[in-house]
mmCIF file with all atom_site columns, C-alpha atoms in Angstrom:
data_model
loop_
_atom_site.group_PDB
_atom_site.id
_atom_site.type_symbol
_atom_site.label_atom_id
_atom_site.label_alt_id
_atom_site.label_comp_id
_atom_site.label_asym_id
_atom_site.label_entity_id
_atom_site.label_seq_id
_atom_site.pdbx_PDB_ins_code
_atom_site.Cartn_x
_atom_site.Cartn_y
_atom_site.Cartn_z
_atom_site.occupancy
_atom_site.B_iso_or_equiv
_atom_site.pdbx_formal_charge
_atom_site.auth_seq_id
_atom_site.auth_comp_id
_atom_site.auth_asym_id
_atom_site.auth_atom_id
_atom_site.pdbx_PDB_model_num
ATOM 1   C CA . MET A 1 1   ? -46.068  -35.918 25.154  1.00 0.00 ? 41  MET A CA 1
ATOM 2   C CA . ALA A 1 2   ? -49.221  -36.269 22.605  1.00 0.00 ? 42  ALA A CA 1
ATOM 3   C CA . GLY A 1 3   ? -51.575  -33.829 21.704  1.00 0.00 ? 43  GLY A CA 1
ATOM 4   C CA . ARG A 1 4   ? -53.072  -31.681 18.818  1.00 0.00 ? 44  ARG A CA 1
ATOM 5   C CA . GLU A 1 5   ? -53.166  -27.733 18.332  1.00 0.00 ? 45  GLU A CA 1
ATOM 6   C CA . CYS A 1 6   ? -56.822  -26.674 18.766  1.00 0.00 ? 46  CYS A CA 1
ATOM 7   C CA . TYR A 1 7   ? -57.906  -25.171 14.953  1.00 0.00 ? 47  TYR A CA 1
ATOM 8   C CA . HIS A 1 8   ? -60.080  -22.978 16.390  1.00 0.00 ? 48  HIS A CA 1
ATOM 9   C CA . CYS A 1 9   ? -58.389  -21.123 19.458  1.00 0.00 ? 49  CYS A CA 1
ATOM 10  C CA . LYS A 1 10  ? -54.759  -22.547 18.393  1.00 0.00 ? 50  LYS A CA 1
ATOM 11  C CA . ARG A 1 11  ? -54.419  -23.861 22.061  1.00 0.00 ? 51  ARG A CA 1
ATOM 12  C CA . TRP A 1 12  ? -52.381  -26.851 22.426  1.00 0.00 ? 52  TRP A CA 1
ATOM 13  C CA . VAL A 1 13  ? -54.627  -29.587 23.599  1.00 0.00 ? 53  VAL A CA 1
ATOM 14  C CA . GLU A 1 14  ? -53.402  -32.728 25.608  1.00 0.00 ? 54  GLU A CA 1
ATOM 15  C CA . ASP A 1 15  ? -54.783  -36.170 24.539  1.00 0.00 ? 55  ASP A CA 1
ATOM 16  C CA . GLY A 1 16  ? -57.631  -37.135 26.836  1.00 0.00 ? 56  GLY A CA 1
ATOM 17  C CA . GLU A 1 17  ? -58.054  -33.312 27.834  1.00 0.00 ? 57  GLU A CA 1
ATOM 18  C CA . ILE A 1 18  ? -61.433  -32.114 27.607  1.00 0.00 ? 58  ILE A CA 1
ATOM 19  C CA . HIS A 1 19  ? -61.544  -28.470 25.339  1.00 0.00 ? 59  HIS A CA 1
ATOM 20  C CA . ASP A 1 20  ? -64.241  -26.985 23.695  1.00 0.00 ? 60  ASP A CA 1
ATOM 21  C CA . CYS A 1 21  ? -62.858  -23.262 22.811  1.00 0.00 ? 61  CYS A CA 1
ATOM 22  C CA . TRP A 1 22  ? -66.786  -22.839 22.049  1.00 0.00 ? 62  TRP A CA 1
ATOM 23  C CA . MET A 1 23  ? -67.752  -22.724 25.429  1.00 0.00 ? 63  MET A CA 1
ATOM 24  C CA . THR A 1 24  ? -66.599  -19.684 27.822  1.00 0.00 ? 64  THR A CA 1
ATOM 25  C CA . THR A 1 25  ? -67.986  -17.612 30.794  1.00 0.00 ? 65  THR A CA 1
ATOM 26  C CA . GLU A 1 26  ? -69.340  -14.120 30.870  1.00 0.00 ? 66  GLU A CA 1
ATOM 27  C CA . ALA A 1 27  ? -66.228  -13.678 33.557  1.00 0.00 ? 67  ALA A CA 1
ATOM 28  C CA . ALA A 1 28  ? -63.369  -14.891 30.700  1.00 0.00 ? 68  ALA A CA 1
ATOM 29  C CA . LEU A 1 29  ? -64.710  -12.672 28.204  1.00 0.00 ? 69  LEU A CA 1
ATOM 30  C CA . THR A 1 30  ? -64.735  -9.885  30.555  1.00 0.00 ? 70  THR A CA 1
ATOM 31  C CA . ARG A 1 31  ? -62.090  -10.307 32.818  1.00 0.00 ? 71  ARG A CA 1
ATOM 32  C CA . ASP A 1 32  ? -59.488  -8.244  30.710  1.00 0.00 ? 72  ASP A CA 1
ATOM 33  C CA . LEU A 1 33  ? -61.702  -4.987  30.148  1.00 0.00 ? 73  LEU A CA 1
ATOM 34  C CA . SER A 1 34  ? -60.482  -1.619  30.690  1.00 0.00 ? 74  SER A CA 1
ATOM 35  C CA . GLU A 1 35  ? -62.150  0.165   33.918  1.00 0.00 ? 75  GLU A CA 1
ATOM 36  C CA . ASP A 1 36  ? -64.319  2.420   31.325  1.00 0.00 ? 76  ASP A CA 1
ATOM 37  C CA . LEU A 1 37  ? -65.338  -1.008  29.481  1.00 0.00 ? 77  LEU A CA 1
ATOM 38  C CA . ARG A 1 38  ? -65.945  -2.974  32.640  1.00 0.00 ? 78  ARG A CA 1
ATOM 39  C CA . GLU A 1 39  ? -68.520  -0.484  34.148  1.00 0.00 ? 79  GLU A CA 1
ATOM 40  C CA . ALA A 1 40  ? -70.264  -0.176  30.391  1.00 0.00 ? 80  ALA A CA 1
ATOM 41  C CA . TRP A 1 41  ? -70.458  -3.675  30.722  1.00 0.00 ? 81  TRP A CA 1
ATOM 42  C CA . GLU A 1 42  ? -71.777  -3.794  33.799  1.00 0.00 ? 82  GLU A CA 1
ATOM 43  C CA . ARG A 1 43  ? -74.370  -0.899  32.883  1.00 0.00 ? 83  ARG A CA 1
ATOM 44  C CA . LEU A 1 44  ? -75.293  -2.796  29.879  1.00 0.00 ? 84  LEU A CA 1
ATOM 45  C CA . ARG A 1 45  ? -76.037  -6.020  31.646  1.00 0.00 ? 85  ARG A CA 1
ATOM 46  C CA . GLU A 1 46  ? -77.926  -3.955  34.807  1.00 0.00 ? 86  GLU A CA 1
ATOM 47  C CA . THR A 1 47  ? -80.202  -2.490  32.043  1.00 0.00 ? 87  THR A CA 1
ATOM 48  C CA . ALA A 1 48  ? -80.907  -6.284  30.515  1.00 0.00 ? 88  ALA A CA 1
ATOM 49  C CA . VAL A 1 49  ? -81.648  -7.953  33.638  1.00 0.00 ? 89  VAL A CA 1
ATOM 50  C CA . ALA A 1 50  ? -83.934  -5.065  34.824  1.00 0.00 ? 90  ALA A CA 1
ATOM 51  C CA . LEU A 1 51  ? -86.148  -5.432  31.219  1.00 0.00 ? 91  LEU A CA 1
ATOM 52  C CA . GLY A 1 52  ? -87.585  -8.758  32.666  1.00 0.00 ? 92  GLY A CA 1
ATOM 53  C CA . ASP A 1 53  ? -86.793  -12.595 32.391  1.00 0.00 ? 93  ASP A CA 1
ATOM 54  C CA . GLN A 1 54  ? -84.289  -13.927 29.792  1.00 0.00 ? 94  GLN A CA 1
ATOM 55  C CA . ARG A 1 55  ? -81.674  -15.826 29.502  1.00 0.00 ? 95  ARG A CA 1
ATOM 56  C CA . ILE A 1 56  ? -77.754  -14.915 29.727  1.00 0.00 ? 96  ILE A CA 1
ATOM 57  C CA . TYR A 1 57  ? -75.181  -16.741 28.491  1.00 0.00 ? 97  TYR A CA 1
ATOM 58  C CA . ALA A 1 58  ? -71.758  -16.632 27.282  1.00 0.00 ? 98  ALA A CA 1
ATOM 59  C CA . SER A 1 59  ? -71.192  -18.669 23.311  1.00 0.00 ? 99  SER A CA 1
ATOM 60  C CA . HIS A 1 60  ? -67.656  -18.582 21.747  1.00 0.00 ? 100 HIS A CA 1
ATOM 61  C CA . HIS A 1 61  ? -66.610  -14.871 21.748  1.00 0.00 ? 101 HIS A CA 1
ATOM 62  C CA . SER A 1 62  ? -70.148  -12.972 22.837  1.00 0.00 ? 102 SER A CA 1
ATOM 63  C CA . ILE A 1 63  ? -72.499  -12.932 26.081  1.00 0.00 ? 103 ILE A CA 1
ATOM 64  C CA . MET A 1 64  ? -75.829  -13.152 24.239  1.00 0.00 ? 104 MET A CA 1
ATOM 65  C CA . PHE A 1 65  ? -79.174  -12.028 25.838  1.00 0.00 ? 105 PHE A CA 1
ATOM 66  C CA . SER A 1 66  ? -81.990  -14.119 24.851  1.00 0.00 ? 106 SER A CA 1
ATOM 67  C CA . ARG A 1 67  ? -85.926  -14.644 25.330  1.00 0.00 ? 107 ARG A CA 1
ATOM 68  C CA . GLN A 1 68  ? -87.149  -17.410 22.359  1.00 0.00 ? 108 GLN A CA 1
ATOM 69  C CA . SER A 1 69  ? -84.210  -16.292 20.262  1.00 0.00 ? 109 SER A CA 1
ATOM 70  C CA . CYS A 1 70  ? -81.229  -13.513 21.302  1.00 0.00 ? 110 CYS A CA 1
ATOM 71  C CA . TYR A 1 71  ? -82.475  -9.940  20.828  1.00 0.00 ? 111 TYR A CA 1
ATOM 72  C CA . PHE A 1 72  ? -79.217  -8.536  21.560  1.00 0.00 ? 112 PHE A CA 1
ATOM 73  C CA . PHE A 1 73  ? -75.402  -9.687  22.068  1.00 0.00 ? 113 PHE A CA 1
ATOM 74  C CA . VAL A 1 74  ? -72.016  -7.989  23.123  1.00 0.00 ? 114 VAL A CA 1
ATOM 75  C CA . ARG A 1 75  ? -68.856  -8.638  21.833  1.00 0.00 ? 115 ARG A CA 1
ATOM 76  C CA . PRO A 1 76  ? -66.367  -7.618  24.330  1.00 0.00 ? 116 PRO A CA 1
ATOM 77  C CA . LYS A 1 77  ? -63.488  -6.432  22.346  1.00 0.00 ? 117 LYS A CA 1
ATOM 78  C CA . ARG A 1 78  ? -60.121  -4.664  23.363  1.00 0.00 ? 118 ARG A CA 1
ATOM 79  C CA . ASN A 1 79  ? -60.752  -1.204  22.906  1.00 0.00 ? 119 ASN A CA 1
ATOM 80  C CA . PHE A 1 80  ? -64.443  -1.189  23.204  1.00 0.00 ? 120 PHE A CA 1
ATOM 81  C CA . LEU A 1 81  ? -67.776  -3.280  23.344  1.00 0.00 ? 121 LEU A CA 1
ATOM 82  C CA . GLU A 1 82  ? -69.497  -4.794  20.083  1.00 0.00 ? 122 GLU A CA 1
ATOM 83  C CA . LEU A 1 83  ? -73.271  -4.051  20.847  1.00 0.00 ? 123 LEU A CA 1
ATOM 84  C CA . CYS A 1 84  ? -75.705  -6.251  18.401  1.00 0.00 ? 124 CYS A CA 1
ATOM 85  C CA . VAL A 1 85  ? -79.234  -5.623  18.603  1.00 0.00 ? 125 VAL A CA 1
ATOM 86  C CA . PHE A 1 86  ? -82.038  -7.175  16.746  1.00 0.00 ? 126 PHE A CA 1
ATOM 87  C CA . LEU A 1 87  ? -84.870  -4.802  15.835  1.00 0.00 ? 127 LEU A CA 1
ATOM 88  C CA . GLY A 1 88  ? -87.619  -5.171  13.493  1.00 0.00 ? 128 GLY A CA 1
ATOM 89  C CA . ARG A 1 89  ? -87.220  -1.764  11.675  1.00 0.00 ? 129 ARG A CA 1
ATOM 90  C CA . GLU A 1 90  ? -83.843  -0.260  10.644  1.00 0.00 ? 130 GLU A CA 1
ATOM 91  C CA . LEU A 1 91  ? -82.064  2.601   12.910  1.00 0.00 ? 131 LEU A CA 1
ATOM 92  C CA . ARG A 1 92  ? -80.641  5.533   11.118  1.00 0.00 ? 132 ARG A CA 1
ATOM 93  C CA . ALA A 1 93  ? -78.669  7.282   13.986  1.00 0.00 ? 133 ALA A CA 1
ATOM 94  C CA . PRO A 1 94  ? -75.018  8.112   14.309  1.00 0.00 ? 134 PRO A CA 1
ATOM 95  C CA . GLN A 1 95  ? -74.155  5.218   17.335  1.00 0.00 ? 135 GLN A CA 1
ATOM 96  C CA . VAL A 1 96  ? -74.748  2.894   14.567  1.00 0.00 ? 136 VAL A CA 1
ATOM 97  C CA . ARG A 1 97  ? -72.119  1.825   12.663  1.00 0.00 ? 137 ARG A CA 1
ATOM 98  C CA . ARG A 1 98  ? -73.778  -0.989  10.608  1.00 0.00 ? 138 ARG A CA 1
ATOM 99  C CA . VAL A 1 99  ? -77.000  -2.766  9.672   1.00 0.00 ? 139 VAL A CA 1
ATOM 100 C CA . ASP A 1 100 ? -77.477  -5.825  8.474   1.00 0.00 ? 140 ASP A CA 1
ATOM 101 C CA . ARG A 1 101 ? -80.649  -8.372  7.338   1.00 0.00 ? 141 ARG A CA 1
ATOM 102 C CA . ALA A 1 102 ? -80.289  -11.115 9.896   1.00 0.00 ? 142 ALA A CA 1
ATOM 103 C CA . SER A 1 103 ? -83.326  -12.897 8.478   1.00 0.00 ? 143 SER A CA 1
ATOM 104 C CA . LYS A 1 104 ? -86.850  -11.777 6.812   1.00 0.00 ? 144 LYS A CA 1
ATOM 105 C CA . ALA A 1 105 ? -87.979  -10.390 10.360  1.00 0.00 ? 145 ALA A CA 1
ATOM 106 C CA . LYS A 1 106 ? -84.797  -9.362  12.038  1.00 0.00 ? 146 LYS A CA 1
ATOM 107 C CA . ILE A 1 107 ? -82.611  -6.535  11.045  1.00 0.00 ? 147 ILE A CA 1
ATOM 108 C CA . VAL A 1 108 ? -79.013  -6.374  13.192  1.00 0.00 ? 148 VAL A CA 1
ATOM 109 C CA . HIS A 1 109 ? -77.286  -3.155  14.194  1.00 0.00 ? 149 HIS A CA 1
ATOM 110 C CA . PHE A 1 110 ? -74.092  -2.901  15.150  1.00 0.00 ? 150 PHE A CA 1
ATOM 111 C CA . ILE A 1 111 ? -73.426  -0.086  18.085  1.00 0.00 ? 151 ILE A CA 1
ATOM 112 C CA . ARG A 1 112 ? -69.639  0.530   19.927  1.00 0.00 ? 152 ARG A CA 1
ATOM 113 C CA . ILE A 1 113 ? -69.664  1.284   23.344  1.00 0.00 ? 153 ILE A CA 1
ATOM 114 C CA . THR A 1 114 ? -66.712  2.683   24.754  1.00 0.00 ? 154 THR A CA 1
ATOM 115 C CA . HIS A 1 115 ? -67.745  4.274   27.743  1.00 0.00 ? 155 HIS A CA 1
ATOM 116 C CA . ARG A 1 116 ? -70.327  3.833   30.350  1.00 0.00 ? 156 ARG A CA 1
ATOM 117 C CA . ASP A 1 117 ? -71.995  7.122   29.643  1.00 0.00 ? 157 ASP A CA 1
ATOM 118 C CA . GLU A 1 118 ? -72.751  5.836   26.152  1.00 0.00 ? 158 GLU A CA 1
ATOM 119 C CA . VAL A 1 119 ? -75.259  3.217   27.667  1.00 0.00 ? 159 VAL A CA 1
ATOM 120 C CA . GLU A 1 120 ? -78.160  6.264   27.958  1.00 0.00 ? 160 GLU A CA 1
ATOM 121 C CA . ALA A 1 121 ? -81.072  7.008   25.647  1.00 0.00 ? 161 ALA A CA 1
ATOM 122 C CA . PRO A 1 122 ? -81.326  6.004   22.860  1.00 0.00 ? 162 PRO A CA 1
ATOM 123 C CA . VAL A 1 123 ? -79.408  2.989   23.650  1.00 0.00 ? 163 VAL A CA 1
ATOM 124 C CA . ILE A 1 124 ? -81.412  1.748   26.290  1.00 0.00 ? 164 ILE A CA 1
ATOM 125 C CA . ASP A 1 125 ? -84.653  2.209   24.773  1.00 0.00 ? 165 ASP A CA 1
ATOM 126 C CA . TRP A 1 126 ? -83.507  0.064   21.666  1.00 0.00 ? 166 TRP A CA 1
ATOM 127 C CA . LEU A 1 127 ? -82.819  -2.386  23.605  1.00 0.00 ? 167 LEU A CA 1
ATOM 128 C CA . ARG A 1 128 ? -86.106  -2.190  25.417  1.00 0.00 ? 168 ARG A CA 1
ATOM 129 C CA . GLU A 1 129 ? -87.408  -2.359  21.706  1.00 0.00 ? 169 GLU A CA 1
ATOM 130 C CA . ALA A 1 130 ? -85.282  -5.240  21.176  1.00 0.00 ? 170 ALA A CA 1
ATOM 131 C CA . TYR A 1 131 ? -86.859  -7.431  24.162  1.00 0.00 ? 171 TYR A CA 1
ATOM 132 C CA . GLU A 1 132 ? -90.377  -6.525  22.904  1.00 0.00 ? 172 GLU A CA 1
ATOM 133 C CA . PHE A 1 133 ? -89.572  -7.414  19.400  1.00 0.00 ? 173 PHE A CA 1
ATOM 134 C CA . ALA A 1 134 ? -88.064  -10.436 20.691  1.00 0.00 ? 174 ALA A CA 1
ATOM 135 C CA . ASP A 1 135 ? -91.348  -11.179 22.754  1.00 0.00 ? 175 ASP A CA 1
ATOM 136 C CA . ALA A 1 136 ? -93.799  -10.146 20.165  1.00 0.00 ? 176 ALA A CA 1
ATOM 137 C CA . GLU A 1 137 ? -92.224  -12.192 17.506  1.00 0.00 ? 177 GLU A CA 1
ATOM 138 C CA . ALA A 1 138 ? -91.978  -15.133 19.225  1.00 0.00 ? 178 ALA A CA 1
ATOM 139 C CA . ALA A 1 139 ? -95.856  -14.741 20.052  1.00 0.00 ? 179 ALA A CA 1
ATOM 140 C CA . LYS A 1 140 ? -96.611  -14.807 16.029  1.00 0.00 ? 180 LYS A CA 1
ATOM 141 C CA . PRO A 1 141 ? -97.607  -18.151 15.053  1.00 0.00 ? 181 PRO A CA 1
ATOM 142 C CA . ALA A 1 142 ? -95.077  -19.945 12.260  1.00 0.00 ? 182 ALA A CA 1
ATOM 143 C CA . ALA A 1 143 ? -95.421  -18.895 8.909   1.00 0.00 ? 183 ALA A CA 1
ATOM 144 C CA . LYS A 1 144 ? -96.354  -21.492 6.612   1.00 0.00 ? 184 LYS A CA 1
ATOM 145 C CA . SER A 1 145 ? -94.140  -20.924 3.294   1.00 0.00 ? 185 SER A CA 1
ATOM 146 C CA . LYS A 1 146 ? -95.591  -19.739 0.051   1.00 0.00 ? 186 LYS A CA 1
ATOM 147 C CA . ALA A 1 147 ? -94.432  -22.981 -1.743  1.00 0.00 ? 187 ALA A CA 1
ATOM 148 C CA . ALA A 1 148 ? -97.292  -24.860 -0.219  1.00 0.00 ? 188 ALA A CA 1
ATOM 149 C CA . TYR A 1 149 ? -99.925  -22.787 -1.860  1.00 0.00 ? 189 TYR A CA 1
ATOM 150 C CA . ARG A 1 150 ? -98.535  -22.491 -5.037  1.00 0.00 ? 190 ARG A CA 1
ATOM 151 C CA . PRO A 1 151 ? -100.259 -24.886 -7.604  1.00 0.00 ? 191 PRO A CA 1
ATOM 152 C CA . LYS A 1 152 ? -97.395  -26.951 -9.400  1.00 0.00 ? 192 LYS A CA 1
ATOM 153 C CA . ALA A 1 153 ? -97.136  -25.348 -12.694 1.00 0.00 ? 193 ALA A CA 1
ATOM 154 C CA . LYS A 1 154 ? -99.161  -27.467 -15.464 1.00 0.00 ? 194 LYS A CA 1
ATOM 155 C CA . ARG A 1 155 ? -97.359  -28.922 -18.380 1.00 0.00 ? 195 ARG A CA 1
ATOM 156 C CA . LYS A 1 156 ? -97.624  -27.837 -21.707 1.00 0.00 ? 196 LYS A CA 1
ATOM 157 C CA . ALA A 1 157 ? -97.794  -30.623 -24.247 1.00 0.00 ? 197 ALA A CA 1
ATOM 158 C CA . SER A 1 158 ? -94.962  -30.292 -25.963 1.00 0.00 ? 198 SER A CA 1
ATOM 159 C CA . GLN A 1 159 ? -92.511  -30.249 -22.862 1.00 0.00 ? 199 GLN A CA 1
ATOM 160 C CA . ILE A 1 160 ? -94.016  -33.797 -21.881 1.00 0.00 ? 200 ILE A CA 1
ATOM 161 C CA . CYS A 1 161 ? -91.404  -36.344 -24.139 1.00 0.00 ? 201 CYS A CA 1
#
């Protein structure tokens, strides 16, 4: 039969078949989790839902939690859940595996969760802080670029030819 191999997921796609491997569901991403990881995932989701109004959706290999923009996401892996939390400050804690600057205002923190008991303080406090930071960040007026205020440099007579 005629078809092609998807260059993202390497799955064979028949001609005319609708295929979007970037779109997925929470159920599909959490289907193969061990019991410990499933309990940890459920605790993370319950904690996030309790924070307040937000959008929860699956995208490619992650489950995103957002208000105006994403404030944290979870990547389910075989042996752990990779929790990525966006804050306005850098955390220094043993739970934080890696820290990267995501933008001028946001710093992303990578945390490994292997058991439900790890979804306690301070992780819950960081999620709450990220939720509130996302709200505060959205409330700020859009910053105008500094380039708009810089006067153009005057050319010297020797540069004009």
